[in-house]
Short mmCIF file of C-alpha atoms and ligand atoms in Angstrom, two decimals:
data_model
loop_
_atom_site.label_atom_id
_atom_site.label_comp_id
_atom_site.label_asym_id
_atom_site.label_seq_id
_atom_site.Cartn_x
_atom_site.Cartn_y
_atom_site.Cartn_z
CA MET A 15 100.69 94.07 102.16
CA SER A 16 103.18 91.86 100.35
CA LYS A 17 102.03 89.79 97.41
CA ASP A 18 100.75 86.44 98.60
CA ASN A 19 101.31 83.66 96.04
CA SER A 20 98.31 81.64 97.22
CA TYR A 21 95.93 84.59 96.83
CA SER A 22 93.70 84.44 93.75
CA LEU A 23 91.81 87.60 92.79
CA PHE A 24 89.81 85.65 90.22
CA GLU A 25 88.74 83.05 92.80
CA ASP A 26 87.89 85.85 95.21
CA VAL A 27 85.64 87.48 92.60
CA CYS A 28 84.03 84.09 91.82
CA SER A 29 83.37 83.49 95.50
CA PHE A 30 81.63 86.89 95.77
CA VAL A 31 79.59 85.95 92.68
CA ASP A 32 78.61 82.54 94.10
CA GLU A 33 77.39 84.16 97.32
CA ALA A 34 75.36 86.74 95.39
CA ALA A 35 73.93 84.15 92.98
CA GLN A 36 72.05 82.58 95.90
CA TYR A 37 69.75 85.62 95.80
CA THR A 38 68.93 85.06 92.10
CA ASN A 39 67.19 82.38 90.02
CA ILE A 40 70.01 82.14 87.47
CA HIS A 41 70.47 78.62 86.07
CA PRO A 42 73.76 77.08 87.32
CA GLY A 43 74.85 76.44 83.71
CA LEU A 44 74.37 80.10 82.82
CA LEU A 45 76.09 81.18 86.02
CA ALA A 46 79.12 79.03 85.13
CA GLN A 47 79.26 80.73 81.70
CA ILE A 48 78.95 84.21 83.22
CA LYS A 49 81.85 83.56 85.61
CA GLN A 50 84.46 82.26 83.15
CA PRO A 51 86.60 84.49 80.89
CA ASN A 52 85.50 84.11 77.24
CA VAL A 53 88.93 84.77 75.70
CA VAL A 54 92.37 84.50 77.30
CA LEU A 55 95.18 85.87 75.15
CA LYS A 56 98.73 85.39 76.42
CA VAL A 57 101.61 86.76 74.34
CA ASN A 58 105.40 86.83 74.69
CA PHE A 59 107.14 89.32 72.44
CA PRO A 60 110.68 90.64 72.16
CA ILE A 61 111.80 94.25 72.31
CA ARG A 62 115.22 95.65 71.64
CA LEU A 63 116.45 97.68 74.61
CA ASP A 64 118.32 100.96 74.21
CA ASN A 65 121.59 99.17 75.05
CA GLY A 66 121.12 96.77 72.12
CA GLN A 67 120.12 93.77 74.28
CA TYR A 68 116.78 91.97 73.77
CA LYS A 69 114.12 91.32 76.36
CA VAL A 70 111.09 89.04 76.09
CA ILE A 71 107.96 90.65 77.52
CA GLU A 72 105.03 88.67 78.94
CA ALA A 73 101.56 90.17 78.46
CA TRP A 74 97.87 89.30 78.53
CA ARG A 75 94.54 90.54 77.26
CA ILE A 76 91.58 88.79 78.78
CA GLN A 77 88.05 89.37 77.50
CA HIS A 78 85.83 88.20 80.29
CA SER A 79 82.37 88.58 78.83
CA HIS A 80 81.07 89.03 75.30
CA HIS A 81 77.45 89.33 76.42
CA LYS A 82 77.84 92.94 75.30
CA THR A 83 80.40 94.28 72.82
CA PRO A 84 82.77 95.96 72.61
CA VAL A 85 84.49 94.68 75.71
CA LYS A 86 86.27 97.24 77.85
CA GLY A 87 88.93 97.42 80.52
CA GLY A 88 92.25 98.98 81.42
CA ILE A 89 95.80 97.90 80.73
CA ARG A 90 98.06 97.48 83.73
CA TYR A 91 101.87 97.68 83.77
CA SER A 92 103.25 96.00 86.87
CA GLU A 93 105.83 93.40 87.80
CA HIS A 94 103.08 91.65 89.79
CA VAL A 95 100.78 91.04 86.80
CA THR A 96 99.64 87.41 86.51
CA GLU A 97 97.01 85.67 84.43
CA ASP A 98 94.92 85.19 87.55
CA GLU A 99 95.06 88.90 88.39
CA VAL A 100 94.12 89.98 84.85
CA SER A 101 91.24 87.44 84.82
CA GLY A 102 89.94 88.75 88.14
CA LEU A 103 90.18 92.36 86.99
CA ALA A 104 88.46 91.50 83.68
CA ALA A 105 85.63 89.82 85.58
CA LEU A 106 85.28 92.88 87.84
CA MET A 107 84.91 95.01 84.68
CA THR A 108 81.99 92.88 83.49
CA TYR A 109 80.11 93.30 86.76
CA LYS A 110 81.08 96.97 87.04
CA CYS A 111 79.70 97.86 83.59
CA ALA A 112 76.45 96.03 84.37
CA ILE A 113 76.04 97.77 87.74
CA VAL A 114 76.25 101.27 86.23
CA ASP A 115 74.41 100.31 83.01
CA ILE A 116 77.32 100.89 80.67
CA PRO A 117 76.76 98.70 77.58
CA PHE A 118 80.16 96.96 77.49
CA GLY A 119 81.44 93.50 78.38
CA GLY A 120 84.44 93.32 80.71
CA ALA A 121 88.10 92.90 79.74
CA LYS A 122 91.54 93.67 81.14
CA GLY A 123 95.12 93.76 79.91
CA GLY A 124 98.39 93.43 81.72
CA ILE A 125 102.06 93.67 80.88
CA LYS A 126 104.44 92.12 83.39
CA ILE A 127 107.12 94.80 83.71
CA ARG A 128 108.54 97.06 86.37
CA LYS A 129 108.16 100.37 84.60
CA SER A 130 111.14 101.93 86.32
CA ASP A 131 113.42 99.27 84.70
CA PHE A 132 112.74 100.76 81.26
CA THR A 133 113.38 104.06 79.51
CA ASP A 134 110.49 106.05 78.01
CA ASN A 135 111.64 104.93 74.58
CA GLU A 136 111.48 101.27 75.66
CA ILE A 137 108.04 101.74 77.25
CA GLU A 138 106.83 103.20 73.96
CA LYS A 139 108.21 100.18 72.06
CA ILE A 140 106.55 97.76 74.52
CA THR A 141 103.22 99.61 74.26
CA ARG A 142 103.21 99.76 70.47
CA ARG A 143 104.24 96.11 70.13
CA TYR A 144 101.51 95.08 72.61
CA ALA A 145 98.98 97.04 70.52
CA TYR A 146 100.22 95.22 67.41
CA GLU A 147 99.83 91.86 69.17
CA LEU A 148 96.21 92.73 70.00
CA ILE A 149 95.47 94.06 66.50
CA SER A 150 96.90 90.99 64.79
CA ARG A 151 94.58 88.77 66.84
CA ASP A 152 91.48 90.92 66.40
CA CYS A 153 91.56 91.93 70.05
CA LEU A 154 91.58 95.72 69.59
CA GLY A 155 89.12 98.03 67.88
CA PRO A 156 86.23 100.42 68.61
CA ALA A 157 83.65 97.65 68.02
CA ILE A 158 85.72 94.80 69.49
CA ASP A 159 87.80 95.64 72.52
CA VAL A 160 88.49 99.13 73.88
CA PRO A 161 91.29 99.38 76.50
CA ALA A 162 91.84 102.27 78.91
CA PRO A 163 94.49 103.27 81.46
CA ASP A 164 94.95 101.34 84.66
CA TYR A 165 97.75 100.95 87.21
CA GLY A 166 100.99 102.16 85.61
CA THR A 167 99.45 103.52 82.39
CA GLY A 168 97.90 106.84 81.40
CA PRO A 169 97.05 109.13 78.47
CA ARG A 170 100.57 108.79 77.00
CA GLU A 171 100.27 105.00 76.59
CA MET A 172 96.73 105.37 75.19
CA ALA A 173 98.03 107.87 72.60
CA TRP A 174 100.68 105.36 71.45
CA ILE A 175 98.02 102.65 71.12
CA VAL A 176 95.63 104.80 69.07
CA ASP A 177 98.51 105.90 66.88
CA THR A 178 99.54 102.27 66.27
CA TYR A 179 95.94 101.26 65.54
CA SER A 180 95.51 104.16 63.10
CA ALA A 181 98.69 103.12 61.27
CA PHE A 182 97.13 99.67 60.67
CA TYR A 183 93.68 101.05 59.79
CA PRO A 184 94.28 104.44 58.13
CA ASP A 185 90.77 104.43 56.64
CA SER A 186 89.00 103.72 59.93
CA ILE A 187 86.85 106.76 60.65
CA ASN A 188 86.24 105.43 64.19
CA ALA A 189 89.89 104.67 65.00
CA ALA A 190 89.98 107.14 67.92
CA GLY A 191 87.40 104.95 69.68
CA CYS A 192 89.84 102.00 69.93
CA VAL A 193 91.01 103.20 73.38
CA THR A 194 89.78 105.67 75.97
CA GLY A 195 91.67 107.80 78.45
CA LYS A 196 93.45 109.52 75.55
CA PRO A 197 94.92 113.02 75.89
CA LEU A 198 92.32 115.74 75.33
CA SER A 199 94.19 116.91 72.25
CA LEU A 200 93.89 113.43 70.75
CA ALA A 201 90.11 112.93 70.92
CA GLY A 202 90.03 112.37 74.68
CA VAL A 203 87.16 113.72 76.73
CA ASP A 204 87.38 116.55 79.25
CA GLY A 205 87.15 114.96 82.72
CA ARG A 206 88.38 111.40 81.98
CA ASN A 207 91.66 111.76 83.88
CA GLU A 208 89.96 112.58 87.18
CA ALA A 209 86.77 110.53 86.51
CA THR A 210 87.49 107.53 88.73
CA GLY A 211 88.44 109.65 91.75
CA LEU A 212 85.50 112.00 91.20
CA GLY A 213 83.20 108.96 90.98
CA VAL A 214 84.69 107.66 94.25
CA TYR A 215 83.82 111.01 95.84
CA PHE A 216 80.24 110.96 94.47
CA GLY A 217 79.76 107.37 95.70
CA ILE A 218 81.09 108.00 99.22
CA ARG A 219 79.22 111.30 99.53
CA GLU A 220 75.96 109.63 98.48
CA ALA A 221 76.38 106.77 100.97
CA MET A 222 77.20 109.22 103.77
CA ASP A 223 74.09 111.27 102.99
CA VAL A 224 71.76 108.34 103.80
CA PRO A 225 70.93 108.56 107.55
CA GLU A 226 69.80 104.89 107.84
CA ASP A 227 73.07 103.63 106.33
CA MET A 228 75.20 105.87 108.55
CA ASN A 229 73.20 104.94 111.69
CA ARG A 230 73.97 101.27 111.01
CA ILE A 231 77.71 101.90 111.22
CA GLY A 232 77.64 104.51 113.96
CA LEU A 233 78.56 107.56 111.89
CA SER A 234 76.70 110.84 111.69
CA THR A 235 75.25 111.76 108.30
CA GLY A 236 77.34 113.76 105.81
CA LEU A 237 80.90 113.88 104.61
CA ALA A 238 81.77 117.24 106.18
CA GLY A 239 84.38 116.92 108.92
CA LYS A 240 84.83 113.14 108.52
CA ARG A 241 88.41 111.91 108.90
CA VAL A 242 89.66 110.04 105.85
CA ILE A 243 92.79 107.95 105.16
CA VAL A 244 93.70 107.25 101.53
CA GLN A 245 96.14 104.59 100.32
CA GLY A 246 97.85 105.45 97.02
CA LEU A 247 98.46 108.91 95.60
CA GLY A 248 98.24 107.87 91.96
CA ASN A 249 95.48 108.78 89.57
CA VAL A 250 92.60 107.32 91.60
CA GLY A 251 93.98 108.03 95.08
CA PHE A 252 94.98 111.63 94.36
CA HIS A 253 91.67 112.58 92.75
CA SER A 254 89.60 110.71 95.37
CA ALA A 255 91.46 112.52 98.15
CA LYS A 256 91.26 115.88 96.40
CA TYR A 257 87.49 115.74 95.79
CA LEU A 258 86.76 114.28 99.23
CA GLN A 259 88.72 117.19 100.75
CA GLU A 260 86.87 119.72 98.57
CA GLY A 261 83.62 118.05 99.70
CA GLY A 262 84.44 118.86 103.34
CA ALA A 263 86.27 115.73 104.54
CA VAL A 264 89.55 116.01 106.46
CA ILE A 265 92.29 113.90 104.88
CA VAL A 266 94.26 112.80 107.95
CA GLY A 267 96.49 110.19 106.31
CA ILE A 268 97.96 109.27 102.93
CA ALA A 269 99.91 106.05 102.32
CA GLU A 270 102.29 105.46 99.44
CA TYR A 271 104.56 102.48 98.91
CA GLU A 272 107.60 104.29 100.42
CA GLY A 273 105.69 105.13 103.62
CA GLY A 274 102.72 107.00 104.96
CA ILE A 275 102.04 110.40 106.53
CA TYR A 276 99.48 111.22 109.20
CA ASP A 277 98.26 114.55 110.52
CA PRO A 278 95.06 114.61 112.63
CA ASN A 279 94.62 118.29 111.67
CA GLY A 280 94.39 117.42 108.01
CA LEU A 281 96.72 117.29 105.00
CA ASP A 282 96.52 119.55 101.96
CA VAL A 283 96.21 116.93 99.21
CA GLU A 284 97.52 119.03 96.32
CA ASP A 285 100.42 120.23 98.44
CA VAL A 286 101.29 116.66 99.49
CA PHE A 287 101.25 115.68 95.81
CA ARG A 288 103.64 118.55 95.01
CA HIS A 289 105.85 117.59 97.97
CA ARG A 290 106.08 113.96 96.79
CA LYS A 291 106.93 115.00 93.25
CA GLU A 292 109.65 117.39 94.41
CA ASN A 293 111.19 115.07 97.02
CA LYS A 294 110.52 111.73 95.30
CA SER A 295 108.91 110.64 98.58
CA ILE A 296 105.77 111.38 100.54
CA LEU A 297 107.70 111.24 103.84
CA ASN A 298 108.78 114.26 105.94
CA TYR A 299 105.79 116.41 104.98
CA LYS A 300 105.42 119.58 107.09
CA ASN A 301 103.86 118.74 110.49
CA ALA A 302 102.84 115.20 109.57
CA GLN A 303 104.02 112.09 111.35
CA ASN A 304 105.87 109.52 109.17
CA VAL A 305 104.34 106.04 109.25
CA SER A 306 106.39 103.03 108.30
CA PRO A 307 105.65 100.55 106.85
CA SER A 308 102.90 102.41 105.07
CA THR A 309 100.38 99.55 105.49
CA GLN A 310 100.28 100.47 109.20
CA LEU A 311 98.44 103.65 108.26
CA LEU A 312 95.45 101.56 107.15
CA GLU A 313 94.98 100.70 110.84
CA TYR A 314 95.04 104.31 112.12
CA ASP A 315 91.99 105.94 113.64
CA CYS A 316 89.68 107.48 111.01
CA ASP A 317 86.05 107.41 109.85
CA VAL A 318 86.60 106.47 106.22
CA LEU A 319 89.38 104.39 104.67
CA VAL A 320 89.92 104.61 100.92
CA PRO A 321 92.36 101.98 99.61
CA ALA A 322 93.20 103.34 96.15
CA ALA A 323 96.45 101.56 95.22
CA LEU A 324 96.27 97.81 94.62
CA GLU A 325 94.31 94.65 95.38
CA ASN A 326 94.86 92.41 98.43
CA GLN A 327 95.61 95.19 100.92
CA ILE A 328 93.11 94.35 103.66
CA THR A 329 93.38 90.66 104.40
CA PRO A 330 92.44 88.42 107.36
CA GLU A 331 95.86 89.37 108.76
CA ASN A 332 95.06 93.08 109.31
CA ALA A 333 91.24 93.28 108.93
CA SER A 334 90.47 93.06 112.66
CA ARG A 335 92.74 96.08 113.34
CA ILE A 336 90.99 98.40 110.85
CA LYS A 337 89.36 101.29 112.75
CA ALA A 338 87.49 103.05 109.94
CA ARG A 339 83.71 102.53 109.99
CA LEU A 340 83.36 102.92 106.23
CA ILE A 341 85.74 101.38 103.68
CA GLY A 342 85.47 102.77 100.15
CA GLU A 343 87.14 100.38 97.71
CA ALA A 344 88.60 102.83 95.20
CA ALA A 345 91.17 100.29 93.93
CA ASN A 346 90.13 96.97 92.43
CA GLY A 347 89.97 94.16 94.98
CA PRO A 348 91.72 95.87 97.93
CA VAL A 349 89.66 93.92 100.50
CA THR A 350 89.85 90.13 100.16
CA ALA A 351 86.69 88.01 100.47
CA GLU A 352 87.76 86.67 103.88
CA ALA A 353 88.71 90.13 105.16
CA ALA A 354 85.36 91.50 103.99
CA LYS A 355 83.57 88.96 106.19
CA ILE A 356 85.64 90.07 109.20
CA LEU A 357 84.95 93.77 108.56
CA ILE A 358 81.22 93.23 108.07
CA GLY A 359 81.20 91.14 111.26
CA MET A 360 82.71 94.16 113.03
CA GLY A 361 79.71 96.25 111.91
CA LYS A 362 81.54 98.19 109.19
CA MET A 363 80.30 99.12 105.76
CA ILE A 364 82.21 98.41 102.54
CA ILE A 365 81.34 100.30 99.37
CA PRO A 366 82.44 97.72 96.78
CA ASP A 367 85.01 98.37 94.06
CA PHE A 368 82.86 97.37 91.11
CA TYR A 369 80.47 100.16 92.03
CA LEU A 370 82.75 102.75 93.63
CA ASN A 371 85.46 102.95 90.97
CA ALA A 372 83.05 102.72 88.03
CA GLY A 373 83.51 106.45 87.30
CA GLY A 374 86.45 105.66 85.04
CA VAL A 375 84.54 103.32 82.76
CA THR A 376 81.52 105.61 82.84
CA VAL A 377 83.48 108.56 81.48
CA SER A 378 85.36 106.20 79.13
CA TYR A 379 81.95 105.34 77.73
CA PHE A 380 81.28 109.06 77.21
CA GLU A 381 84.66 109.38 75.46
CA TRP A 382 83.87 106.40 73.18
CA LEU A 383 80.48 107.95 72.33
CA LYS A 384 82.21 111.25 71.55
CA ASN A 385 84.70 109.45 69.28
CA LEU A 386 81.96 107.62 67.36
CA ALA A 387 79.93 110.84 67.02
CA ARG A 388 83.09 112.86 66.21
CA VAL A 389 81.74 115.89 68.00
CA SER A 390 82.53 117.14 71.49
CA PHE A 391 79.76 117.29 74.07
CA GLY A 392 78.04 120.68 74.15
CA LYS A 393 79.45 121.85 70.81
CA MET A 394 76.07 121.92 69.08
CA GLU A 395 73.95 123.27 71.92
CA LYS A 396 76.17 125.39 74.21
CA ARG A 397 75.60 128.75 72.50
CA HIS A 398 71.93 128.07 71.83
CA GLU A 399 71.44 127.22 75.51
CA ALA A 400 73.31 130.39 76.56
CA LEU A 401 71.10 132.56 74.32
CA ASN A 402 67.95 130.97 75.78
CA ASN A 403 69.25 131.49 79.32
CA GLN A 404 70.03 135.12 78.45
CA ARG A 405 66.44 135.72 77.28
CA ILE A 406 65.08 134.20 80.52
CA VAL A 407 67.41 136.32 82.69
CA ASP A 408 66.51 139.49 80.68
CA ALA A 409 62.78 138.77 81.16
CA ILE A 410 63.19 138.17 84.91
CA GLU A 411 65.22 141.38 85.30
CA SER A 412 62.72 143.50 83.37
CA THR A 413 59.63 142.11 85.18
CA THR A 414 61.10 142.10 88.73
CA GLY A 415 63.36 145.13 88.41
CA VAL A 416 66.13 143.13 90.13
CA LYS A 417 69.52 143.75 88.53
CA LEU A 418 71.98 140.85 88.65
CA THR A 419 75.72 141.47 89.09
CA PRO A 420 77.82 140.73 85.97
CA LEU A 421 79.21 137.62 87.74
CA GLN A 422 75.72 136.32 88.63
CA ARG A 423 74.56 136.94 85.08
CA LYS A 424 77.60 135.17 83.60
CA ASP A 425 77.01 132.17 85.85
CA LEU A 426 73.29 131.86 85.03
CA VAL A 427 73.60 132.49 81.33
CA ARG A 428 76.45 130.24 80.26
CA GLY A 429 75.61 127.02 78.38
CA ALA A 430 76.98 123.64 79.44
CA GLY A 431 80.39 122.75 77.99
CA GLU A 432 81.90 119.29 77.62
CA ARG A 433 83.22 119.12 81.17
CA ASP A 434 79.86 120.18 82.69
CA ILE A 435 78.05 117.49 80.71
CA VAL A 436 80.60 114.79 81.55
CA VAL A 437 80.61 115.61 85.28
CA SER A 438 76.83 115.75 85.51
CA GLY A 439 76.52 112.45 83.58
CA LEU A 440 79.03 110.88 85.96
CA GLU A 441 77.26 112.21 89.06
CA GLU A 442 73.89 110.98 87.79
CA THR A 443 75.34 107.51 87.09
CA MET A 444 76.99 107.15 90.51
CA VAL A 445 74.02 108.51 92.47
CA GLU A 446 71.44 106.40 90.60
CA ALA A 447 73.53 103.22 90.89
CA TYR A 448 74.02 103.71 94.65
CA HIS A 449 70.29 103.89 95.26
CA GLU A 450 69.63 100.94 92.95
CA ILE A 451 72.15 98.84 94.93
CA ARG A 452 70.64 99.93 98.29
CA GLN A 453 67.19 99.06 97.03
CA VAL A 454 68.36 95.54 96.02
CA ARG A 455 70.11 95.14 99.38
CA ASP A 456 66.97 96.04 101.30
CA SER A 457 64.40 94.27 99.09
CA LYS A 458 66.39 91.01 98.76
CA GLY A 459 67.95 91.13 102.23
CA THR A 460 71.48 90.63 100.90
CA GLY A 461 72.94 92.41 103.93
CA THR A 462 75.96 93.87 102.16
CA LEU A 463 76.22 96.35 99.31
CA ARG A 464 78.73 94.06 97.56
CA LYS A 465 76.25 91.19 97.33
CA ALA A 466 73.47 93.57 96.30
CA ALA A 467 75.59 95.15 93.56
CA LEU A 468 76.50 91.72 92.24
CA VAL A 469 72.90 90.50 92.36
CA SER A 470 71.90 93.52 90.29
CA ALA A 471 74.78 92.92 87.82
CA LEU A 472 74.19 89.17 87.51
CA GLU A 473 70.48 89.64 86.81
CA LYS A 474 71.23 92.17 84.05
CA ILE A 475 73.92 89.96 82.45
CA ALA A 476 71.72 86.85 82.66
CA ALA A 477 68.84 88.77 81.04
CA THR A 478 71.11 89.71 78.11
CA TYR A 479 72.24 86.09 77.64
CA LEU A 480 68.59 84.99 77.64
CA GLU A 481 67.66 87.74 75.14
CA LEU A 482 70.53 86.59 72.90
CA GLY A 483 68.98 83.10 72.96
CA ILE A 484 72.27 81.52 74.04
CA PHE A 485 70.60 80.03 77.10
CA PRO A 486 66.95 79.17 76.41
P1 NAD B 517 98.40 104.65 89.48
O1 NAD B 517 99.52 103.87 88.93
O2 NAD B 517 98.11 105.99 88.94
O3 NAD B 517 98.53 104.83 91.08
C1 NAD B 517 98.76 103.81 91.99
C2 NAD B 517 99.49 104.42 93.18
O4 NAD B 517 99.58 103.46 94.22
C3 NAD B 517 100.92 104.84 92.83
O5 NAD B 517 101.14 106.16 93.25
C4 NAD B 517 101.77 103.83 93.59
O6 NAD B 517 103.02 104.35 94.00
C5 NAD B 517 100.88 103.53 94.78
N1 NAD B 517 101.22 102.27 95.45
C6 NAD B 517 101.70 101.14 94.92
N2 NAD B 517 101.87 100.20 95.86
C7 NAD B 517 101.49 100.76 97.01
C8 NAD B 517 101.45 100.30 98.36
N3 NAD B 517 101.82 99.07 98.68
N4 NAD B 517 101.01 101.16 99.31
C9 NAD B 517 100.62 102.41 99.00
N5 NAD B 517 100.64 102.89 97.74
C10 NAD B 517 101.07 102.09 96.76
O7 NAD B 517 97.13 103.65 89.36
P2 NAD B 517 95.61 104.06 89.40
O8 NAD B 517 95.13 104.22 88.01
O9 NAD B 517 95.40 105.14 90.40
O10 NAD B 517 94.95 102.69 89.92
C11 NAD B 517 94.86 102.40 91.31
C12 NAD B 517 93.82 101.32 91.50
O11 NAD B 517 92.55 101.77 91.01
C13 NAD B 517 94.09 100.00 90.80
O12 NAD B 517 93.57 98.95 91.59
C14 NAD B 517 93.29 100.13 89.53
O13 NAD B 517 92.96 98.85 88.97
C15 NAD B 517 92.06 100.84 90.05
N6 NAD B 517 91.28 101.56 89.05
C16 NAD B 517 91.83 102.53 88.27
C17 NAD B 517 91.03 103.22 87.36
C18 NAD B 517 91.56 104.38 86.57
O14 NAD B 517 90.75 105.04 85.90
N7 NAD B 517 92.84 104.68 86.61
C19 NAD B 517 89.68 102.89 87.23
C20 NAD B 517 89.14 101.89 88.05
C21 NAD B 517 89.95 101.23 88.95
#
C-alpha cells in the first residue's frame, strides 16, 4: 500500500479509543487528557557526511503518557516518519503497556531518513547525535524515557545510544537501563531480539485454541495445519513466521517490499530468509510463485494473515478482498479503522496490534529490570534449583526402581536459565492478557477484541490518573 497523505495514524488510534470509551465511565475531560501526547519533541540537527557535505536531519521523540514513568517506546528510522505517525505509535505504546500490565507510559521516536542513503558511519553519527539531543532535553534515562528498537533499528543502534548516554553520565550505575533491545554482551536480555515475534505466536496460538472464538469465524480449533501469510520478513515478521511454523502452521506466503512468494505446500521460513539475504530479494524462491506487487499477496487464500511490516496496509481499498479469517496485527496499525469495520462486517477476527505485538515491550521490561538489578535472570537460583531437582529425581528412581536415560535426567534436573525465565514470563503475559481481553469483550459486549483491549487499557490508565489525584 502506498503512503496516503490524508491518512492519520494518530487520528485512527483516537477513533478506536473514542469507540472503546463508550463502554467505560471515564470523564470526558480525563479521556481528552489520556488521548493527547504529553510531550512532543521535534529536533533538526546537522551531521557531516563522509563526503564532507552536511545534512540536516529531522527527528522526533514523543512521550504520549506520563501516567506511569519511565515512558517507553521504540525508535524508528524511515523516510516516511512524520509527527503524526510518531504520535500514533506513542499512543499505541501507552495502551499496549496498560493491556499487558507493564508499568510504563508510552513513547515513540522517529528519525526521517532512508537508511540505505547513509553509510554505517553516518548512521552511527545520526544515532549518537539523536541520543545527545534527547539527553540534553531530559528525554532519555532509565527513570525518564527508555527507547527500544523499532522499524529500521536494532541492537547496534541501541548499543550506540547506551554508549552515548554513559559518556554523559559516567557515574550512573543504572545507565544500561536507558535503552532496551541492547546486544546480549552489553547488558541485553536473552530473548529480546525474537520477543515480539514469539509473542505474536503465543497470542495467535492462544486465540486459535479457544473453540468458541474459532467457531465464530468458521475455523477449526488449533494452529496445526493452518495456512498463514506473513507480510514483512524483518525482525517481527521473520520471528512470527518462524515460531508459527514451529507451532505447526504452514507458511504459504511471505511478502516483502520487492515482491511476494507463495507456495501452497509451505515455505521454509529460515531458508527463505537465507535466500533473501543471499540474493538481495525474496523473489525466485525454489518452487514458489512470485507475486507482484507484493500487496497482492495479502489477498491470497489463507486462514491467517499476519501483517508484520508497516501501518496502513489493509485499507478500505483492499479490505473486502482479504480472504483470511483471522488477521493478526503484528505490525503497528496495519489495519486502518475503516478497514477494520469492513473486515469485522465480513465475519473476520482481528487480534489487535496493541495486544499482539506487546511481546517486545514485555521482554524490554524484563531487560530493564535486569539492568536495574544488575544480575541476569536465573543466576542466583539456577544451580540451587538443579540440585533440588536432582534430589527429587534420585528419590523417585530409588523408590520406583525406574532408571531414567541420561538425556531424560539432564532434561528434568536442569535449573531455569535466563532464556527459560524470559520465555515463560512472556508466554504467561500473552496468555493472561488474551483471556483478560476476551473476558472484557464478553462481559461488556464490545464485540471486537480491539475495543475490549482498549476498554481494559483505558480503565487501568484512568484508575492511575485518579490515584495520582490529577483528576478528582
Ligand atoms: P524491521 O525493519 O526489522 O522489518 C520490517 C520489514 O518490513 C523489512 O524487512 C522491510 O523490508 C519490510 N517491508 C517494508 N515495507 C514493506 C512492504 N510495503 N511490504 C512488505 N514488506 C515491507 O522492523 P520490525 O522491527 O520488524 O517492525 C515491523 C513492525 O512491527 C512495525 O510496525 C513496528 O512498529 C512493529 N513492532 C516492532 C517491534 C519490535 O520489537 N521490533 C515491537 C512492536 C511492534
